[in-house]
PDB file of C-alpha atoms in Angstrom:
ATOM      1  CA  GLN A  30       0.055   0.078  -0.012  1.00 67.00           C
ATOM      2  CA  VAL A  31       1.431   3.348  -0.864  1.00 69.00           C
ATOM      3  CA  ASP A  32       0.010   6.791   0.126  1.00 62.00           C
ATOM      4  CA  VAL A  33       0.826   9.626  -2.114  1.00 57.00           C
ATOM      5  CA  ALA A  34       0.225  12.986  -0.769  1.00 51.00           C
ATOM      6  CA  ARG A  35      -1.842  15.200  -3.060  1.00 51.00           C
ATOM      7  CA  GLU A  36      -0.016  18.186  -4.495  1.00 50.00           C
ATOM      8  CA  GLN A  37      -2.006  21.473  -3.211  1.00 50.00           C
ATOM      9  CA  GLU A  38      -3.174  23.468  -6.404  1.00 58.00           C
ATOM     10  CA  THR A  39      -2.111  27.057  -5.982  1.00 72.00           C
ATOM     11  CA  MET A  40      -4.193  29.481  -7.714  1.00 80.00           C
ATOM     12  CA  ILE A  41      -2.724  32.758  -8.662  1.00 88.00           C
ATOM     13  CA  PRO A  42      -5.150  35.589  -9.126  1.00 91.00           C
ATOM     14  CA  GLU A  43      -4.449  37.260 -12.552  1.00 93.00           C
ATOM     15  CA  ALA A  44      -5.991  40.525 -13.324  1.00 94.00           C
ATOM     16  CA  SER A  45      -4.662  40.399 -16.824  1.00 95.00           C
ATOM     17  CA  VAL A  46      -7.137  37.707 -17.725  1.00 96.00           C
ATOM     18  CA  LEU A  47      -9.887  39.477 -19.609  1.00 94.00           C
ATOM     19  CA  PHE A  48     -13.669  38.473 -19.834  1.00 96.00           C
ATOM     20  CA  ASP A  49     -16.897  40.194 -19.927  1.00 97.00           C
ATOM     21  CA  VAL A  50     -19.533  39.865 -17.388  1.00 97.00           C
ATOM     22  CA  ALA A  51     -23.077  39.435 -18.979  1.00 98.00           C
ATOM     23  CA  PHE A  52     -24.969  39.336 -15.567  1.00 97.00           C
ATOM     24  CA  GLU A  53     -23.910  39.634 -11.799  1.00 96.00           C
ATOM     25  CA  ASP A  54     -25.404  39.905  -8.393  1.00 95.00           C
ATOM     26  CA  ASP A  55     -24.396  38.759  -4.863  1.00 94.00           C
ATOM     27  CA  ASP A  56     -24.905  35.237  -5.780  1.00 95.00           C
ATOM     28  CA  ILE A  57     -23.734  34.528  -9.192  1.00 96.00           C
ATOM     29  CA  VAL A  58     -21.847  35.757 -12.316  1.00 97.00           C
ATOM     30  CA  VAL A  59     -22.747  34.911 -15.692  1.00 98.00           C
ATOM     31  CA  VAL A  60     -19.293  35.331 -17.656  1.00 98.00           C
ATOM     32  CA  ASP A  61     -19.246  35.977 -21.414  1.00 98.00           C
ATOM     33  CA  LYS A  62     -16.073  34.111 -22.210  1.00 98.00           C
ATOM     34  CA  PRO A  63     -13.980  34.992 -25.145  1.00 97.00           C
ATOM     35  CA  ALA A  64     -12.518  32.355 -27.537  1.00 97.00           C
ATOM     36  CA  GLY A  65      -9.290  31.070 -26.803  1.00 95.00           C
ATOM     37  CA  LEU A  66      -9.431  31.360 -23.063  1.00 96.00           C
ATOM     38  CA  VAL A  67      -9.301  27.955 -21.011  1.00 94.00           C
ATOM     39  CA  VAL A  68     -11.761  27.746 -18.227  1.00 93.00           C
ATOM     40  CA  HIS A  69      -9.817  25.648 -15.575  1.00 87.00           C
ATOM     41  CA  PRO A  70      -6.100  25.184 -15.047  1.00 85.00           C
ATOM     42  CA  GLY A  71      -4.962  21.820 -16.112  1.00 76.00           C
ATOM     43  CA  ALA A  72      -1.764  19.841 -17.010  1.00 70.00           C
ATOM     44  CA  GLY A  73       0.633  22.189 -18.577  1.00 69.00           C
ATOM     45  CA  ARG A  74      -1.545  25.139 -18.050  1.00 75.00           C
ATOM     46  CA  PRO A  75      -1.352  26.371 -14.583  1.00 78.00           C
ATOM     47  CA  SER A  76      -2.222  30.009 -15.318  1.00 88.00           C
ATOM     48  CA  GLY A  77      -3.789  32.280 -17.618  1.00 93.00           C
ATOM     49  CA  THR A  78      -7.147  30.703 -17.277  1.00 94.00           C
ATOM     50  CA  LEU A  79     -10.739  32.170 -16.770  1.00 95.00           C
ATOM     51  CA  ALA A  80     -10.501  30.683 -13.023  1.00 93.00           C
ATOM     52  CA  ASN A  81      -7.196  32.870 -12.479  1.00 94.00           C
ATOM     53  CA  GLY A  82      -9.121  35.842 -13.709  1.00 96.00           C
ATOM     54  CA  LEU A  83     -12.195  35.159 -11.702  1.00 95.00           C
ATOM     55  CA  LEU A  84     -10.070  35.064  -8.548  1.00 94.00           C
ATOM     56  CA  ALA A  85      -8.418  38.409  -9.260  1.00 95.00           C
ATOM     57  CA  ARG A  86     -11.906  39.957  -9.646  1.00 96.00           C
ATOM     58  CA  TYR A  87     -13.868  37.900  -7.054  1.00 95.00           C
ATOM     59  CA  PRO A  88     -11.370  36.986  -4.293  1.00 92.00           C
ATOM     60  CA  GLN A  89     -14.049  35.441  -2.141  1.00 90.00           C
ATOM     61  CA  ILE A  90     -14.266  32.374  -4.558  1.00 90.00           C
ATOM     62  CA  ALA A  91     -10.925  31.321  -3.111  1.00 86.00           C
ATOM     63  CA  ASP A  92     -12.859  29.849  -0.211  1.00 82.00           C
ATOM     64  CA  LEU A  93     -14.443  27.400  -2.787  1.00 83.00           C
ATOM     65  CA  SER A  94     -11.108  25.737  -3.580  1.00 65.00           C
ATOM     66  CA  SER A  95      -9.884  23.750  -6.505  1.00 63.00           C
ATOM     67  CA  GLU A  96     -12.126  20.893  -5.592  1.00 69.00           C
ATOM     68  CA  HIS A  97     -15.264  23.192  -6.294  1.00 65.00           C
ATOM     69  CA  ARG A  98     -13.579  24.763  -9.286  1.00 79.00           C
ATOM     70  CA  TRP A  99     -13.477  28.037  -7.842  1.00 84.00           C
ATOM     71  CA  GLY A 100     -17.331  28.386  -8.263  1.00 91.00           C
ATOM     72  CA  ILE A 101     -17.554  27.575 -11.914  1.00 93.00           C
ATOM     73  CA  VAL A 102     -20.665  25.432 -12.381  1.00 94.00           C
ATOM     74  CA  HIS A 103     -19.935  24.222 -16.015  1.00 93.00           C
ATOM     75  CA  ARG A 104     -17.499  24.903 -18.548  1.00 89.00           C
ATOM     76  CA  ILE A 105     -17.140  25.432 -22.360  1.00 94.00           C
ATOM     77  CA  ASP A 106     -14.298  24.539 -24.544  1.00 93.00           C
ATOM     78  CA  ARG A 107     -11.357  26.809 -25.062  1.00 94.00           C
ATOM     79  CA  ASP A 108     -12.221  27.727 -28.719  1.00 96.00           C
ATOM     80  CA  THR A 109     -15.949  28.185 -27.948  1.00 97.00           C
ATOM     81  CA  SER A 110     -17.176  31.533 -26.817  1.00 98.00           C
ATOM     82  CA  GLY A 111     -20.244  32.598 -24.640  1.00 98.00           C
ATOM     83  CA  LEU A 112     -21.969  32.162 -21.343  1.00 98.00           C
ATOM     84  CA  LEU A 113     -21.191  30.235 -18.281  1.00 96.00           C
ATOM     85  CA  ILE A 114     -22.336  30.409 -14.829  1.00 97.00           C
ATOM     86  CA  VAL A 115     -20.056  31.158 -11.681  1.00 96.00           C
ATOM     87  CA  GLY A 116     -21.433  30.756  -8.062  1.00 95.00           C
ATOM     88  CA  LYS A 117     -20.061  33.392  -5.854  1.00 94.00           C
ATOM     89  CA  ASN A 118     -20.578  31.165  -2.536  1.00 93.00           C
ATOM     90  CA  ALA A 119     -20.995  27.548  -1.679  1.00 92.00           C
ATOM     91  CA  ALA A 120     -24.861  27.625  -1.317  1.00 93.00           C
ATOM     92  CA  ALA A 121     -25.279  29.276  -4.788  1.00 94.00           C
ATOM     93  CA  LEU A 122     -22.747  26.722  -6.220  1.00 94.00           C
ATOM     94  CA  ASP A 123     -24.613  23.957  -4.757  1.00 93.00           C
ATOM     95  CA  TYR A 124     -27.884  25.042  -5.881  1.00 94.00           C
ATOM     96  CA  LEU A 125     -26.575  25.807  -9.647  1.00 94.00           C
ATOM     97  CA  ARG A 126     -24.711  22.317  -9.904  1.00 93.00           C
ATOM     98  CA  THR A 127     -27.970  20.326  -8.633  1.00 95.00           C
ATOM     99  CA  ALA A 128     -30.006  22.198 -11.082  1.00 94.00           C
ATOM    100  CA  LEU A 129     -27.611  21.430 -13.810  1.00 94.00           C
ATOM    101  CA  GLU A 130     -27.634  17.798 -12.889  1.00 94.00           C
ATOM    102  CA  ARG A 131     -31.446  17.795 -12.878  1.00 94.00           C
ATOM    103  CA  ARG A 132     -31.428  19.316 -16.468  1.00 94.00           C
ATOM    104  CA  GLU A 133     -33.075  22.567 -15.161  1.00 94.00           C
ATOM    105  CA  VAL A 134     -30.432  24.645 -16.920  1.00 96.00           C
ATOM    106  CA  THR A 135     -31.264  25.442 -20.618  1.00 97.00           C
ATOM    107  CA  ARG A 136     -28.062  26.125 -22.653  1.00 97.00           C
ATOM    108  CA  GLU A 137     -28.546  27.370 -26.029  1.00 98.00           C
ATOM    109  CA  TYR A 138     -25.663  27.625 -28.631  1.00 98.00           C
ATOM    110  CA  ARG A 139     -25.332  29.188 -32.201  1.00 98.00           C
ATOM    111  CA  ALA A 140     -23.274  26.659 -34.433  1.00 98.00           C
ATOM    112  CA  LEU A 141     -22.290  27.069 -38.259  1.00 97.00           C
ATOM    113  CA  VAL A 142     -22.089  23.723 -39.565  1.00 96.00           C
ATOM    114  CA  ALA A 143     -21.312  21.933 -42.631  1.00 95.00           C
ATOM    115  CA  GLY A 144     -23.748  20.754 -45.120  1.00 94.00           C
ATOM    116  CA  ARG A 145     -27.478  21.267 -45.082  1.00 93.00           C
ATOM    117  CA  PHE A 146     -30.041  19.505 -42.775  1.00 94.00           C
ATOM    118  CA  ALA A 147     -32.670  17.271 -44.288  1.00 92.00           C
ATOM    119  CA  SER A 148     -35.050  18.487 -41.608  1.00 93.00           C
ATOM    120  CA  ALA A 149     -35.482  21.737 -39.947  1.00 94.00           C
ATOM    121  CA  THR A 150     -35.216  20.200 -36.422  1.00 96.00           C
ATOM    122  CA  GLY A 151     -33.832  17.172 -34.866  1.00 97.00           C
ATOM    123  CA  THR A 152     -32.614  15.554 -31.686  1.00 98.00           C
ATOM    124  CA  ILE A 153     -29.485  13.479 -31.377  1.00 98.00           C
ATOM    125  CA  ASP A 154     -29.527  10.758 -28.834  1.00 98.00           C
ATOM    126  CA  ALA A 155     -26.301   8.847 -28.753  1.00 98.00           C
ATOM    127  CA  PRO A 156     -23.824   8.147 -25.857  1.00 98.00           C
ATOM    128  CA  ILE A 157     -20.628   9.883 -25.865  1.00 97.00           C
ATOM    129  CA  GLY A 158     -17.124   8.420 -24.500  1.00 96.00           C
ATOM    130  CA  ARG A 159     -13.296   8.171 -25.240  1.00 96.00           C
ATOM    131  CA  ASP A 160     -12.481   7.502 -28.942  1.00 95.00           C
ATOM    132  CA  PRO A 161     -11.086   3.882 -28.834  1.00 93.00           C
ATOM    133  CA  ALA A 162      -8.849   4.934 -31.848  1.00 93.00           C
ATOM    134  CA  ASP A 163      -7.683   8.007 -30.242  1.00 94.00           C
ATOM    135  CA  PRO A 164      -8.083   8.763 -26.304  1.00 90.00           C
ATOM    136  CA  THR A 165      -7.560  12.556 -26.572  1.00 91.00           C
ATOM    137  CA  ARG A 166     -10.818  12.795 -28.568  1.00 95.00           C
ATOM    138  CA  MET A 167     -14.470  12.011 -27.802  1.00 96.00           C
ATOM    139  CA  ALA A 168     -16.710   9.923 -29.986  1.00 97.00           C
ATOM    140  CA  VAL A 169     -20.107   8.449 -30.313  1.00 97.00           C
ATOM    141  CA  VAL A 170     -19.640   4.844 -28.634  1.00 96.00           C
ATOM    142  CA  ASP A 171     -21.977   2.375 -27.282  1.00 95.00           C
ATOM    143  CA  THR A 172     -20.036   2.296 -23.983  1.00 94.00           C
ATOM    144  CA  GLY A 173     -20.297   6.145 -23.350  1.00 95.00           C
ATOM    145  CA  ARG A 174     -22.263   8.139 -21.124  1.00 96.00           C
ATOM    146  CA  PRO A 175     -25.954   9.117 -22.305  1.00 96.00           C
ATOM    147  CA  ALA A 176     -25.985  12.446 -24.356  1.00 97.00           C
ATOM    148  CA  ARG A 177     -28.722  14.389 -25.919  1.00 97.00           C
ATOM    149  CA  THR A 178     -28.654  17.484 -28.134  1.00 98.00           C
ATOM    150  CA  HIS A 179     -31.435  19.201 -29.781  1.00 98.00           C
ATOM    151  CA  TYR A 180     -30.991  21.325 -32.946  1.00 98.00           C
ATOM    152  CA  GLN A 181     -33.069  23.692 -35.126  1.00 97.00           C
ATOM    153  CA  ARG A 182     -31.932  24.959 -38.519  1.00 96.00           C
ATOM    154  CA  LEU A 183     -32.109  28.781 -38.671  1.00 97.00           C
ATOM    155  CA  SER A 184     -30.378  29.648 -41.878  1.00 96.00           C
ATOM    156  CA  GLU A 185     -29.010  28.265 -45.221  1.00 94.00           C
ATOM    157  CA  TRP A 186     -27.471  29.358 -48.209  1.00 93.00           C
ATOM    158  CA  ASP A 187     -28.126  27.672 -51.655  1.00 89.00           C
ATOM    159  CA  ASP A 188     -24.646  28.620 -53.083  1.00 88.00           C
ATOM    160  CA  THR A 189     -22.904  27.660 -49.736  1.00 90.00           C
ATOM    161  CA  ASP A 190     -22.799  24.223 -48.264  1.00 91.00           C
ATOM    162  CA  VAL A 191     -23.164  25.239 -44.714  1.00 95.00           C
ATOM    163  CA  SER A 192     -26.063  25.927 -42.202  1.00 96.00           C
ATOM    164  CA  LEU A 193     -26.680  27.992 -39.215  1.00 97.00           C
ATOM    165  CA  ALA A 194     -28.301  26.296 -36.277  1.00 97.00           C
ATOM    166  CA  SER A 195     -29.623  26.749 -32.813  1.00 98.00           C
ATOM    167  CA  VAL A 196     -28.298  23.808 -30.551  1.00 98.00           C
ATOM    168  CA  VAL A 197     -29.663  23.015 -27.093  1.00 98.00           C
ATOM    169  CA  LEU A 198     -28.025  20.790 -24.711  1.00 97.00           C
ATOM    170  CA  GLU A 199     -29.966  18.468 -22.749  1.00 95.00           C
ATOM    171  CA  THR A 200     -26.855  16.990 -21.245  1.00 95.00           C
ATOM    172  CA  GLY A 201     -23.374  18.219 -20.860  1.00 92.00           C
ATOM    173  CA  ARG A 202     -20.671  15.720 -22.173  1.00 94.00           C
ATOM    174  CA  THR A 203     -17.212  16.705 -23.134  1.00 94.00           C
ATOM    175  CA  HIS A 204     -17.205  18.094 -26.667  1.00 97.00           C
ATOM    176  CA  GLN A 205     -20.942  17.137 -27.064  1.00 97.00           C
ATOM    177  CA  ILE A 206     -22.080  19.473 -29.600  1.00 98.00           C
ATOM    178  CA  ARG A 207     -18.805  18.933 -31.708  1.00 97.00           C
ATOM    179  CA  VAL A 208     -19.254  15.190 -31.476  1.00 98.00           C
ATOM    180  CA  HIS A 209     -22.780  15.011 -32.049  1.00 98.00           C
ATOM    181  CA  MET A 210     -22.855  17.217 -34.994  1.00 98.00           C
ATOM    182  CA  ARG A 211     -20.006  15.335 -36.596  1.00 97.00           C
ATOM    183  CA  SER A 212     -21.842  12.080 -36.016  1.00 97.00           C
ATOM    184  CA  ILE A 213     -24.925  12.979 -38.237  1.00 97.00           C
ATOM    185  CA  GLY A 214     -22.529  14.449 -41.044  1.00 95.00           C
ATOM    186  CA  HIS A 215     -22.690  18.088 -40.055  1.00 96.00           C
ATOM    187  CA  PRO A 216     -19.493  19.016 -38.107  1.00 96.00           C
ATOM    188  CA  VAL A 217     -19.034  22.554 -36.736  1.00 97.00           C
ATOM    189  CA  VAL A 218     -17.123  24.886 -39.089  1.00 96.00           C
ATOM    190  CA  GLY A 219     -13.642  25.649 -38.147  1.00 95.00           C
ATOM    191  CA  ASP A 220     -13.499  22.651 -35.719  1.00 95.00           C
ATOM    192  CA  PRO A 221      -9.597  21.539 -35.808  1.00 93.00           C
ATOM    193  CA  VAL A 222     -10.503  18.205 -34.036  1.00 94.00           C
ATOM    194  CA  TYR A 223     -13.753  17.126 -35.396  1.00 95.00           C
ATOM    195  CA  GLY A 224     -14.490  19.263 -38.544  1.00 91.00           C
ATOM    196  CA  ARG A 225     -13.544  18.689 -42.031  1.00 82.00           C
ATOM    197  CA  LYS A 226     -10.103  18.975 -43.085  1.00 78.00           C
ATOM    198  CA  ARG A 227     -10.619  21.224 -46.006  1.00 74.00           C
ATOM    199  CA  THR A 228     -11.452  24.867 -45.725  1.00 74.00           C
ATOM    200  CA  THR A 229     -15.057  25.577 -45.487  1.00 78.00           C
ATOM    201  CA  GLN A 230     -16.890  28.939 -46.274  1.00 82.00           C
ATOM    202  CA  GLY A 231     -17.733  30.764 -43.227  1.00 87.00           C
ATOM    203  CA  ASP A 232     -14.672  29.483 -41.281  1.00 93.00           C
ATOM    204  CA  PRO A 233     -13.745  32.167 -38.590  1.00 94.00           C
ATOM    205  CA  GLY A 234     -10.334  30.567 -37.960  1.00 93.00           C
ATOM    206  CA  ARG A 235     -11.686  28.766 -34.853  1.00 95.00           C
ATOM    207  CA  THR A 236     -14.522  26.522 -33.954  1.00 96.00           C
ATOM    208  CA  TRP A 237     -17.898  28.332 -34.977  1.00 97.00           C
ATOM    209  CA  LEU A 238     -19.567  27.779 -31.727  1.00 98.00           C
ATOM    210  CA  HIS A 239     -21.060  30.246 -29.302  1.00 98.00           C
ATOM    211  CA  ALA A 240     -23.025  29.765 -26.140  1.00 98.00           C
ATOM    212  CA  THR A 241     -25.872  32.428 -26.752  1.00 98.00           C
ATOM    213  CA  SER A 242     -28.258  32.070 -23.964  1.00 98.00           C
ATOM    214  CA  LEU A 243     -28.708  30.609 -20.497  1.00 98.00           C
ATOM    215  CA  THR A 244     -32.119  30.109 -18.733  1.00 97.00           C
ATOM    216  CA  PHE A 245     -32.133  29.033 -14.989  1.00 96.00           C
ATOM    217  CA  LYS A 246     -33.768  29.724 -11.713  1.00 95.00           C
ATOM    218  CA  HIS A 247     -31.864  32.023  -9.531  1.00 94.00           C
ATOM    219  CA  PRO A 248     -30.447  30.440  -6.355  1.00 93.00           C
ATOM    220  CA  SER A 249     -32.515  33.030  -4.328  1.00 90.00           C
ATOM    221  CA  GLY A 250     -35.782  31.266  -5.661  1.00 83.00           C
ATOM    222  CA  SER A 251     -36.809  34.479  -7.411  1.00 80.00           C
ATOM    223  CA  GLY A 252     -37.848  32.482 -10.516  1.00 79.00           C
ATOM    224  CA  PRO A 253     -36.542  31.696 -13.913  1.00 90.00           C
ATOM    225  CA  MET A 254     -34.170  34.025 -15.710  1.00 95.00           C
ATOM    226  CA  THR A 255     -32.546  34.322 -19.100  1.00 97.00           C
ATOM    227  CA  VAL A 256     -29.169  35.781 -19.889  1.00 98.00           C
ATOM    228  CA  ARG A 257     -28.301  36.240 -23.524  1.00 98.00           C
ATOM    229  CA  SER A 258     -24.949  37.111 -25.400  1.00 97.00           C
ATOM    230  CA  GLY A 259     -24.698  38.428 -28.878  1.00 96.00           C
ATOM    231  CA  LEU A 260     -22.482  36.820 -31.491  1.00 97.00           C
ATOM    232  CA  PRO A 261     -18.732  37.972 -31.095  1.00 97.00           C
ATOM    233  CA  GLU A 262     -17.130  39.926 -33.886  1.00 97.00           C
ATOM    234  CA  ASP A 263     -15.414  37.232 -35.623  1.00 97.00           C
ATOM    235  CA  LEU A 264     -18.507  34.973 -35.837  1.00 97.00           C
ATOM    236  CA  ALA A 265     -20.692  37.975 -36.794  1.00 96.00           C
ATOM    237  CA  ALA A 266     -18.161  38.812 -39.545  1.00 95.00           C
ATOM    238  CA  SER A 267     -18.096  35.288 -40.993  1.00 95.00           C
ATOM    239  CA  LEU A 268     -21.857  35.455 -41.359  1.00 95.00           C
ATOM    240  CA  VAL A 269     -21.593  38.835 -43.297  1.00 94.00           C
ATOM    241  CA  ARG A 270     -18.965  37.318 -45.768  1.00 93.00           C
ATOM    242  CA  LEU A 271     -21.554  34.469 -46.524  1.00 93.00           C
ATOM    243  CA  GLY A 272     -24.079  37.105 -47.451  1.00 92.00           C
ATOM    244  CA  GLU A 273     -27.823  37.131 -47.109  1.00 92.00           C
ATOM    245  CA  PRO A 274     -29.190  33.362 -46.468  1.00 91.00           C
ATOM    246  CA  THR A 275     -31.542  31.955 -49.089  1.00 86.00           C
ATOM    247  CA  ARG A 276     -33.752  30.829 -46.063  1.00 82.00           C
ATOM    248  CA  GLY A 277     -33.710  32.143 -42.553  1.00 80.00           C
ATOM    249  CA  SER A 278     -32.484  35.165 -40.783  1.00 71.00           C
ATOM    250  CA  GLY A 279     -28.730  34.787 -40.605  1.00 58.00           C
ATOM    251  CA  ARG A 280     -28.795  35.001 -36.733  1.00 64.00           C
TER     252      ARG A 280
END
């Protein structure tokens, strides 16, 4: 039997880590994360993360420790932009994490994907786990955890083989939207891992995925609320380059 002492994670507050706040009160912060910003420290990345920036702006979350991820309720991928919730205290964090587990938090995204949908709406219900051929990636596998994604086509272009979709997560598996959209032949434009290898029209130079709205009950019990985020400049500019859609609004 070997007892190995767990190394204590030391978080350094970093005011240089920039992010916008879409909503804030005494209990919660809804962060509007820019693309390229990692949410949590990890192997090889001990600093420069959203958690470091949060600790600089909200020193009280240090009490929530690394075990509780410094108040971060859920995360989004580095190259995905948009909204995520942070609890400022233990009670708010526990409440929101329980709500997430009960699927009482609605997370909506905008995604530009390759190809055109055969139907305007759909649900992808397929388990996600580690890719047996490459453990650094995720895939739809029989032994994976249950995962469900709903999508609705918003726009399409007759002269361009891409579609804009609203995507709602029912579960929150790693890379869920990216893996599920690939599994039905509509990989997210610009995705360097699960996307098409050739250049696709509308490619912004990063994964075209934005967490655009969150709907949830506030920890105070004041009732449901919705926080929204508009498209960042790079994604909005890529839609402008595509021109007016043949069908839909382009947003």
